[in-house]
Short mmCIF file of C-alpha atoms in Angstrom, two decimals:
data_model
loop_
_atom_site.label_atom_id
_atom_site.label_comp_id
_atom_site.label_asym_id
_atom_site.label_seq_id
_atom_site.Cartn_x
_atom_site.Cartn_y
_atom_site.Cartn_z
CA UNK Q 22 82.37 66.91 131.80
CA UNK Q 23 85.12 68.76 133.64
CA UNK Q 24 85.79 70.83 130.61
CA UNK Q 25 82.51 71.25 129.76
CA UNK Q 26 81.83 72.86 133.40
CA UNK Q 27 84.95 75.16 133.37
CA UNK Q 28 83.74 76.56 130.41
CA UNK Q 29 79.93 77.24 131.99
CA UNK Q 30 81.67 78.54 134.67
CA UNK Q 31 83.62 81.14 133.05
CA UNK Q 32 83.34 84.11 131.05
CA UNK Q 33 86.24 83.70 129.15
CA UNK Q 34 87.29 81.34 126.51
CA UNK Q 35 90.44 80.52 124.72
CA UNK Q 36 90.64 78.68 121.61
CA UNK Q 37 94.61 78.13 120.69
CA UNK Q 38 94.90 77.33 116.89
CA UNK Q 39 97.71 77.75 114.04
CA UNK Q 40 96.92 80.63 111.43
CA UNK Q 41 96.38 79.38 107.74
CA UNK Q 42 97.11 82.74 105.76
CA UNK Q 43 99.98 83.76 106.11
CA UNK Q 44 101.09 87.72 106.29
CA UNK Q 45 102.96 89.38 103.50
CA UNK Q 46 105.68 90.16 105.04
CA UNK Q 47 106.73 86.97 106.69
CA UNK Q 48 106.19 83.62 105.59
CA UNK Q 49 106.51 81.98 109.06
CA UNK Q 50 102.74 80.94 110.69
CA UNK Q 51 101.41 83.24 113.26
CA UNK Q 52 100.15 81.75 116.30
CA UNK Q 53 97.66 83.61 117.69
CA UNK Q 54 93.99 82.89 120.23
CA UNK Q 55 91.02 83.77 119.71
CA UNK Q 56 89.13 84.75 123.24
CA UNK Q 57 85.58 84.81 123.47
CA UNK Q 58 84.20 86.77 126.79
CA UNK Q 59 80.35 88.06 127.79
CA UNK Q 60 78.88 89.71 130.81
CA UNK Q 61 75.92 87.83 130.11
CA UNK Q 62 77.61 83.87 130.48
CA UNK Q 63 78.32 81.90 127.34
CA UNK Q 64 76.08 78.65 125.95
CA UNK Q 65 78.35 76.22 124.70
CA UNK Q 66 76.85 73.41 121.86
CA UNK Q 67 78.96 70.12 121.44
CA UNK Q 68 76.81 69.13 118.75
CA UNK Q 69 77.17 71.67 116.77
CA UNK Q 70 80.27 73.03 117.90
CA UNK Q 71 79.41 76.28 118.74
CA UNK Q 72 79.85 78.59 121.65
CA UNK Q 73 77.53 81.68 121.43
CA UNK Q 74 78.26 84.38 123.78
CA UNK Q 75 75.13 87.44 124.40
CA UNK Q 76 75.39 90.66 126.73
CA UNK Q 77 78.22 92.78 125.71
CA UNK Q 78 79.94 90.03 123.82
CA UNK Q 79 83.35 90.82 122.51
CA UNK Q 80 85.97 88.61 120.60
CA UNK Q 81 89.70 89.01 120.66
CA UNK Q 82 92.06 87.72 118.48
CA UNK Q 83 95.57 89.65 118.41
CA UNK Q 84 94.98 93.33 118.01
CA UNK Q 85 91.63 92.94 116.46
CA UNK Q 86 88.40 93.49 118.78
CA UNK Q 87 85.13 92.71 117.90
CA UNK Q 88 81.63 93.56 119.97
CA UNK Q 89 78.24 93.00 119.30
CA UNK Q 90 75.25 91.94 121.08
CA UNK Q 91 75.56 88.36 120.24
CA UNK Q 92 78.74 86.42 119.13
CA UNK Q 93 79.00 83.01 117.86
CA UNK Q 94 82.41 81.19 117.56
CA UNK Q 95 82.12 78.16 115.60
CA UNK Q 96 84.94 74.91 115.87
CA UNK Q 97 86.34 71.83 114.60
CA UNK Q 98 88.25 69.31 116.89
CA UNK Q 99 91.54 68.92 116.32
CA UNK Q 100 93.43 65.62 116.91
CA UNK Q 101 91.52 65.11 120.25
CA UNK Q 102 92.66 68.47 121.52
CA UNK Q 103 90.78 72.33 122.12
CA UNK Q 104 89.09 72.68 118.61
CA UNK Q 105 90.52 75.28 116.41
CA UNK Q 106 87.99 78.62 115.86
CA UNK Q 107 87.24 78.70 112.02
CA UNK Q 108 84.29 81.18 112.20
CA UNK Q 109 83.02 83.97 114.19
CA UNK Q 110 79.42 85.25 113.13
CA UNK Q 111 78.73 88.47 115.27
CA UNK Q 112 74.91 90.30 115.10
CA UNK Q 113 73.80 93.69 116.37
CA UNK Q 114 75.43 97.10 117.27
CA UNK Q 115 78.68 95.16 116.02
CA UNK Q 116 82.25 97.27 116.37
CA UNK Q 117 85.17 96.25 115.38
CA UNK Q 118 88.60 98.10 116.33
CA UNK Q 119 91.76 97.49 114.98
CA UNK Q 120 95.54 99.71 114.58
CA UNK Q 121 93.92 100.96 111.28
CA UNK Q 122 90.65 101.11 111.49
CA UNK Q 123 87.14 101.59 113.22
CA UNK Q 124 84.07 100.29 111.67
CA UNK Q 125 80.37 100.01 112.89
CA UNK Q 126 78.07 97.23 111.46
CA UNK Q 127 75.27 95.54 111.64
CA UNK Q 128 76.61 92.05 111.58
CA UNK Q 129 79.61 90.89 110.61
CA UNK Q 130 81.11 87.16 109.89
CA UNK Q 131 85.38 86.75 110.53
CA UNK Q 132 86.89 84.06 108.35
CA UNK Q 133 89.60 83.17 111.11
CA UNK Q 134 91.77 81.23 108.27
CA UNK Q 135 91.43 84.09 105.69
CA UNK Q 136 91.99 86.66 108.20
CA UNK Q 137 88.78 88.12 106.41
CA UNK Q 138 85.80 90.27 108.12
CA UNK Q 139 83.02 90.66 105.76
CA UNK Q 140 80.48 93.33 107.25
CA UNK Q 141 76.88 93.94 106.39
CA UNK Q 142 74.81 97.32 107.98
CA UNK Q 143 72.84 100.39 106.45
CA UNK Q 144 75.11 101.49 106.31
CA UNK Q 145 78.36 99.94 106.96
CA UNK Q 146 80.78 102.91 108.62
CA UNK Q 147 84.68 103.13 108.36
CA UNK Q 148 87.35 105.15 109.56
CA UNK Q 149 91.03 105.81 109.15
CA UNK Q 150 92.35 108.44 109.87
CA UNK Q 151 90.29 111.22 108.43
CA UNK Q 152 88.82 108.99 105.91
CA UNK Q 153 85.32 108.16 106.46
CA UNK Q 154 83.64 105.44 104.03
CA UNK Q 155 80.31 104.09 103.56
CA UNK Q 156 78.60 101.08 102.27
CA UNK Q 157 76.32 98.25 102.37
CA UNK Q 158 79.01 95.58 102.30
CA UNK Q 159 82.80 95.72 103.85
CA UNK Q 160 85.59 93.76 103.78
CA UNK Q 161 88.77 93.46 105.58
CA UNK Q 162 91.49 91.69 104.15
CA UNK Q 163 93.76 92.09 107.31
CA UNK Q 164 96.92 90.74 105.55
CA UNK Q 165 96.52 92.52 102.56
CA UNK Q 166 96.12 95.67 104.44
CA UNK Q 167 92.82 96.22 102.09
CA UNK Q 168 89.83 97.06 102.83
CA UNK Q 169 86.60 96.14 99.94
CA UNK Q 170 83.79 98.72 100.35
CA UNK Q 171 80.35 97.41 97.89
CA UNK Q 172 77.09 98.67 97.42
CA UNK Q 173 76.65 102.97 97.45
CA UNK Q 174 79.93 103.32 98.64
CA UNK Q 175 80.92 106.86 99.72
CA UNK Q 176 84.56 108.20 101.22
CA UNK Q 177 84.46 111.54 102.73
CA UNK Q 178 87.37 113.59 103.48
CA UNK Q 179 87.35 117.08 104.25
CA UNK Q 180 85.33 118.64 101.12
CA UNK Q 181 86.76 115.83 99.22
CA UNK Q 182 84.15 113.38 97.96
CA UNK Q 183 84.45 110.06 96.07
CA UNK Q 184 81.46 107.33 95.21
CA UNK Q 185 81.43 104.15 93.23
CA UNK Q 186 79.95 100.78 93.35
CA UNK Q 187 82.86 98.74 94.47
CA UNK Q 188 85.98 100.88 96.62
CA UNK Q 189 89.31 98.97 97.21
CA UNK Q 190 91.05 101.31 100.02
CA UNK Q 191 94.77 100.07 100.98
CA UNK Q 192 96.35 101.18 103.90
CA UNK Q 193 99.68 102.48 104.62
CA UNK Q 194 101.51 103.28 108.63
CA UNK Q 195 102.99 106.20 109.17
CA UNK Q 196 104.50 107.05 112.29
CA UNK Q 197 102.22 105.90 114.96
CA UNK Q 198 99.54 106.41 112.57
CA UNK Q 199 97.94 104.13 109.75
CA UNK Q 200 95.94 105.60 106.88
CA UNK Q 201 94.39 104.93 103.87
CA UNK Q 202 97.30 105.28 100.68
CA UNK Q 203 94.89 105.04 98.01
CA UNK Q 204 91.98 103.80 96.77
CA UNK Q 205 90.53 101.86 93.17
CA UNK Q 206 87.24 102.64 91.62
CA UNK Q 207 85.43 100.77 89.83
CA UNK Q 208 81.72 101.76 88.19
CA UNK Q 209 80.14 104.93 88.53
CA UNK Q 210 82.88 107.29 89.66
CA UNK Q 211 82.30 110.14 90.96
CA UNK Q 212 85.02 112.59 92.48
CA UNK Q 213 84.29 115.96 93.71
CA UNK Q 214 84.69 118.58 95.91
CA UNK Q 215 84.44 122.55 96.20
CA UNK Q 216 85.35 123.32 92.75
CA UNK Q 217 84.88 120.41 90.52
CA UNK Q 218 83.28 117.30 89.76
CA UNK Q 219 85.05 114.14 87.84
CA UNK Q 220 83.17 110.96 86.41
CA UNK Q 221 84.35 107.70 85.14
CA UNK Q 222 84.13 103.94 84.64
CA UNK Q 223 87.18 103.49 86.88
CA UNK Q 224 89.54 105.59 88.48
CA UNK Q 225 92.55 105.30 91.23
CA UNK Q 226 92.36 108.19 93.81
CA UNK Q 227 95.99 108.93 95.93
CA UNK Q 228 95.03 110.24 98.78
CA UNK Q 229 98.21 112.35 100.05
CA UNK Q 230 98.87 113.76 96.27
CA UNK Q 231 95.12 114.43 95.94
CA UNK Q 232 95.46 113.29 92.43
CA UNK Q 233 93.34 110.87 90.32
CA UNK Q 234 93.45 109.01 87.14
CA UNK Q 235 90.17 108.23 85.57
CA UNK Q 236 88.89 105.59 82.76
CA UNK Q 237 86.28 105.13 80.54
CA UNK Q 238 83.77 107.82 79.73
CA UNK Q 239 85.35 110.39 81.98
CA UNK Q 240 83.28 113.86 82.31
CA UNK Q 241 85.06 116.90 83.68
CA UNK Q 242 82.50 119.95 85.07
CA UNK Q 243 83.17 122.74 87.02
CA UNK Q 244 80.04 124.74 87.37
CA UNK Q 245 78.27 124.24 84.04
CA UNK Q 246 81.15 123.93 81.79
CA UNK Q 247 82.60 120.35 81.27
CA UNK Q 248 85.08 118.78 79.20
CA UNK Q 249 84.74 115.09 78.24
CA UNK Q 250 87.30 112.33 77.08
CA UNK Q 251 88.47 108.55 77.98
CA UNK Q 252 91.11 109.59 80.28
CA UNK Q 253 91.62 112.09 82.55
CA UNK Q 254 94.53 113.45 85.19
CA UNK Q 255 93.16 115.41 87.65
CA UNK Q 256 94.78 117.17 90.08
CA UNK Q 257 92.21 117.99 92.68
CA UNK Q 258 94.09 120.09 95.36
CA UNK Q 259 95.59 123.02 92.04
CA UNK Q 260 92.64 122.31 89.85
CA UNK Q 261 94.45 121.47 86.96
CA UNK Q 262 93.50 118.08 84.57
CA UNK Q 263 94.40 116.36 81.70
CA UNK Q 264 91.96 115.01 79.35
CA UNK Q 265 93.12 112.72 76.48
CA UNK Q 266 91.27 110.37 73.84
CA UNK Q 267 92.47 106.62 73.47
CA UNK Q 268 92.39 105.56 69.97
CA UNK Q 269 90.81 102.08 69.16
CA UNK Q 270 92.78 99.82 67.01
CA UNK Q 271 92.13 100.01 63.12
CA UNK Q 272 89.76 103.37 64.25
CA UNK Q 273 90.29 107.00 64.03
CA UNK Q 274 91.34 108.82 67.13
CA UNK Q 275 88.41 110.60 68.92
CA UNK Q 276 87.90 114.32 69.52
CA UNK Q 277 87.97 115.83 73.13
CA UNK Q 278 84.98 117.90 73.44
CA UNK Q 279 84.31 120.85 75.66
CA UNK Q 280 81.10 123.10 75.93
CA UNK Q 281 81.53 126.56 78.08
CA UNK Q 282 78.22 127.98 79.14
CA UNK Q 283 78.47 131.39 79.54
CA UNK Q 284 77.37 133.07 82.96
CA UNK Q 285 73.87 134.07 82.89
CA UNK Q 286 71.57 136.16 85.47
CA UNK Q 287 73.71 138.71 85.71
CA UNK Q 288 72.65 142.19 85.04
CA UNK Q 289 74.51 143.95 81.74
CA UNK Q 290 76.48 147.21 82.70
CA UNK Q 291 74.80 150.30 82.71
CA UNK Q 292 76.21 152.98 80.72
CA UNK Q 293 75.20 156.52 81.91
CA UNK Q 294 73.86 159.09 79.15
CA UNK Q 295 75.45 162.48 78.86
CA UNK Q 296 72.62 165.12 80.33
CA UNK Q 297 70.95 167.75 78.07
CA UNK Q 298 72.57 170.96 78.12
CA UNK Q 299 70.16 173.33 80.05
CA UNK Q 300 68.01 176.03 78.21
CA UNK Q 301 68.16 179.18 79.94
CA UNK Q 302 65.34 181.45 78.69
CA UNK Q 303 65.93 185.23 78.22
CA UNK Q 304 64.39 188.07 76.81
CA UNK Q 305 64.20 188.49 73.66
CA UNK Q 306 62.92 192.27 73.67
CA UNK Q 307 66.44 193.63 72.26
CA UNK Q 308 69.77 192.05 70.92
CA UNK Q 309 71.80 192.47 73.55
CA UNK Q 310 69.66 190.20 75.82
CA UNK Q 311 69.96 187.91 72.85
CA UNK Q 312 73.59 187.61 72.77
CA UNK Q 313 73.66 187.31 76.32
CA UNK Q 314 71.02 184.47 76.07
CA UNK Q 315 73.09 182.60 73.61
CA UNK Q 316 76.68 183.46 75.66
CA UNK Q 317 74.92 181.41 78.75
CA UNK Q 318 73.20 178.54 76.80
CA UNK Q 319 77.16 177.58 74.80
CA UNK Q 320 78.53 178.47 78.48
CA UNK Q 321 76.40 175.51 79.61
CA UNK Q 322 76.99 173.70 77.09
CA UNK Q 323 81.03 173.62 77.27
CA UNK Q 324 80.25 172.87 81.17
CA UNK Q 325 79.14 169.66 80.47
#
């Protein structure tokens, strides 16, 4: 009862637990809290186990910060003490900030253990840096510094342009800042910008080198000439790719092939024609007007 009113009371709540996943760099488990606060009070379910927060709710666990309209945390007793958070479901005009990354959902679900946040929205927004992606589905794998992008995924940067169906994105710090390293596409790839477009099965995308390497039916165009192959090194910042066959085992090697349309719509160059030498009439009533005549019409003649 006296817990039970301290936490009807309050705005705030603390659940203390030990971390299950463990980070990649260090094998010791983190000890963090996960703190659940609401301008709107919080309902708290013993049955179920369940505290569900409404009104500007917002969960905090480390440097991760999550807000929504509704939040609920749910719990499992632990050897007679606080319960330890397992779950946190979180519905409407959900946000959640972190050292690498902003993203804007519709609802999202945190795996505490996993140190997982799978997001769902139409679309789900994320960005790093000046990366911007898109999709139906999100994930973030916060140990593996990953994020999982599913569904009409989209990343946007600058004039650069890459969509697939599934978009791993791995994130790197530098300096103060974190970014996204690379990504890994699978199905469907498209990368493009300004000057040309690149399609694949696969393909991994570094972002700093603005270079790609592209699998499976890969299609070159720029304009409406394209190359096609099975892999492809594209250099998207000088404009300069690579386009190889791979040869099946016990099969013949296949051909690159390349069709150049030539540019139509344009007018063909106008030649000028040389004028008509001009006629100058005279009389023809004696000889000498004759040769004079004939003196002016060659005279004309040479002047053009």
């Amino acid at each position: 009862m006296r817990r039970s009113l301290f936490w009807c009371l309050t705005l705030a709540f603390v659940f203390a637990f030990s971390q299950a996943a463990r980070a990649r760099a260090s094998k010791t488990p983190q000890k963090q809290q996960v703190v659940l606060t609401s301008d709107g009070g919080l309902e708290w379910n013993s049955v179920k186990k369940t505290l569900t927060a409404e009104k500007k709710a917002l969960v905090t666990r480390g440097d991760t910060l999550m807000g929504a309209d509704k939040i609920t945390a749910f719990y499992r007793d632990a050897n007679g003490k606080d319960g330890d958070v397992y779950l946190v479901k979180a519905f409407g005009n959900v946000i959640i900030t972190t050292p690498k990354q902003t993203v804007y959902a519709d609802s999202a679900v945190y795996e505490i253990e996993k140190s997982v946040i799978i997001l769902k929205g139409n679309p789900v927004k994320l960005f790093a840096g000046q990366e911007r992606v898109t999709a139906k589905v999100l994930e973030l794998w916060q140990n593996e510094n990953m994020a999982v992008a599913r569904r009409g995924v989209t990343a946007l940067k600058d004039s650069r342009r890459l969509e697939a169906d599934v978009v791993k994105a791995y994130f790197v710090k530098k300096g103060n800042a974190t970014q996204v390293e690379r990504f890994e596409a699978e199905n469907n790839v498209v990368i493009s910008n300004d000057k040309e477009k690149v399609q694949g099965d696969a393909g991994v995308y570094l972002v700093d080198k603005e270079t790609a390497t592209l699998q499976g039916n890969v299609k070159i165009s720029q304009g409406k000439n394209f190359i096609v192959g099975e892999v492809a090194d594209i250099n998207m910042k000088t404009g300069v790719s690579r386009l190889q066959m791979m040869s099946e085992k016990g099969k013949s090697k296949k051909q690159v092939r390349g069709v150049f349309v030539p540019e139509s719509g344009k007018k063909p160059v106008e030649i000028e024609k040389p004028k008509a030498p001009t006629v100058l009439k005279g009389n023809n009533s004696g000889d000498d007007d004759g040769r004079e005549s004939n003196e002016k019409l060659l005279s004309s003649s040479d002047g053009e």
